[in-house]
Amino acid sequence: PEVDARDGNQAKYLVEKVVGSRTVGKTTSYKVRWLGYSPAEDSWIKESELRKSASESIDDYLALVEAKEVAFRRAAPLRGRS
């Protein structure tokens, strides 16, 4: 997926994946890893902007988060055992 982002220029960048999320007030933003760039170049992009061209990257990230939460809940009873 391509996103018009990064410093307000006209360049298009390819999203490798979404690596994080945060909500401030009513605005959710996603931390984007850009294809071919290091983690130091990750950027926070508002959901409304990212949904325009990289909606599947958000969906993939949310599915991964949900899978981790389910695995954590399933393992919770096992953590208390010795």
Coordinates of C-alpha atoms in Angstrom, one line a residue:
P1 CA 0.0 0.0 0.0
E2 CA 1.2 3.5 -0.8
V3 CA 0.6 6.5 1.5
D4 CA 1.1 10.2 0.8
A5 CA 2.8 11.1 4.1
R6 CA 6.1 12.1 5.5
D7 CA 7.0 15.7 5.8
G8 CA 4.2 17.0 3.6
N9 CA 6.0 16.3 0.4
Q10 CA 4.4 14.6 -2.6
A11 CA 6.4 11.4 -2.4
K12 CA 4.6 8.1 -1.9
Y13 CA 5.9 5.6 0.6
L14 CA 5.1 1.9 0.8
V15 CA 3.8 0.6 4.1
E16 CA 5.6 -2.5 5.3
K17 CA 3.3 -3.0 8.3
V18 CA 1.7 -1.3 11.2
V19 CA 3.7 -1.8 14.4
G20 CA 1.8 0.1 17.0
S21 CA -1.3 2.2 17.9
R22 CA -2.3 5.0 20.2
T23 CA -5.4 7.0 20.9
V24 CA -5.3 10.6 22.1
G25 CA -8.8 11.9 22.8
K26 CA -10.9 10.6 20.0
T27 CA -8.1 10.3 17.5
T28 CA -6.4 6.9 16.8
S29 CA -3.0 6.9 15.1
Y30 CA -0.9 4.0 13.9
K31 CA 2.8 3.6 14.0
V32 CA 3.9 2.7 10.4
R33 CA 7.0 0.9 9.4
W34 CA 7.9 2.0 5.9
L35 CA 9.2 -0.5 3.3
G36 CA 12.9 -0.1 2.9
Y37 CA 13.4 2.1 6.0
S38 CA 14.6 1.3 9.5
P39 CA 12.5 1.4 12.6
A40 CA 14.1 4.8 13.4
E41 CA 12.0 6.1 10.5
D42 CA 8.7 4.8 11.8
S43 CA 5.9 7.5 11.7
W44 CA 2.6 8.0 13.5
I45 CA -0.2 8.4 11.0
K46 CA -3.8 9.2 11.8
E47 CA -6.2 6.4 11.1
S48 CA -8.3 8.5 8.8
E49 CA -5.3 9.1 6.6
L50 CA -3.9 5.6 6.7
R51 CA -7.4 4.1 5.9
K52 CA -7.4 5.9 2.5
S53 CA -4.7 3.7 1.0
A54 CA -3.4 1.2 3.5
S55 CA -6.6 -0.1 5.2
E56 CA -5.5 -3.7 5.0
S57 CA -2.3 -2.9 7.0
I58 CA -4.5 -1.6 9.8
D59 CA -6.7 -4.7 9.6
D60 CA -3.6 -7.0 9.7
Y61 CA -2.3 -5.2 12.7
L62 CA -5.7 -5.4 14.6
A63 CA -6.0 -9.1 13.8
L64 CA -2.5 -9.7 15.2
V65 CA -3.3 -7.7 18.4
E66 CA -6.5 -9.7 18.8
A67 CA -4.7 -13.0 18.3
K68 CA -2.1 -12.1 21.0
E69 CA -4.9 -11.1 23.4
V70 CA -6.7 -14.4 22.9
A71 CA -3.5 -16.3 23.4
F72 CA -2.7 -14.3 26.6
R73 CA -6.2 -15.0 28.0
R74 CA -5.9 -18.7 27.3
A75 CA -2.6 -18.9 29.0
A76 CA -3.7 -16.9 32.0
P77 CA -4.9 -19.9 34.1
L78 CA -1.6 -21.7 33.3
R79 CA 0.6 -18.8 34.6
G80 CA -0.7 -19.4 38.2
R81 CA 0.4 -23.0 38.3
S82 CA 3.6 -24.3 39.7

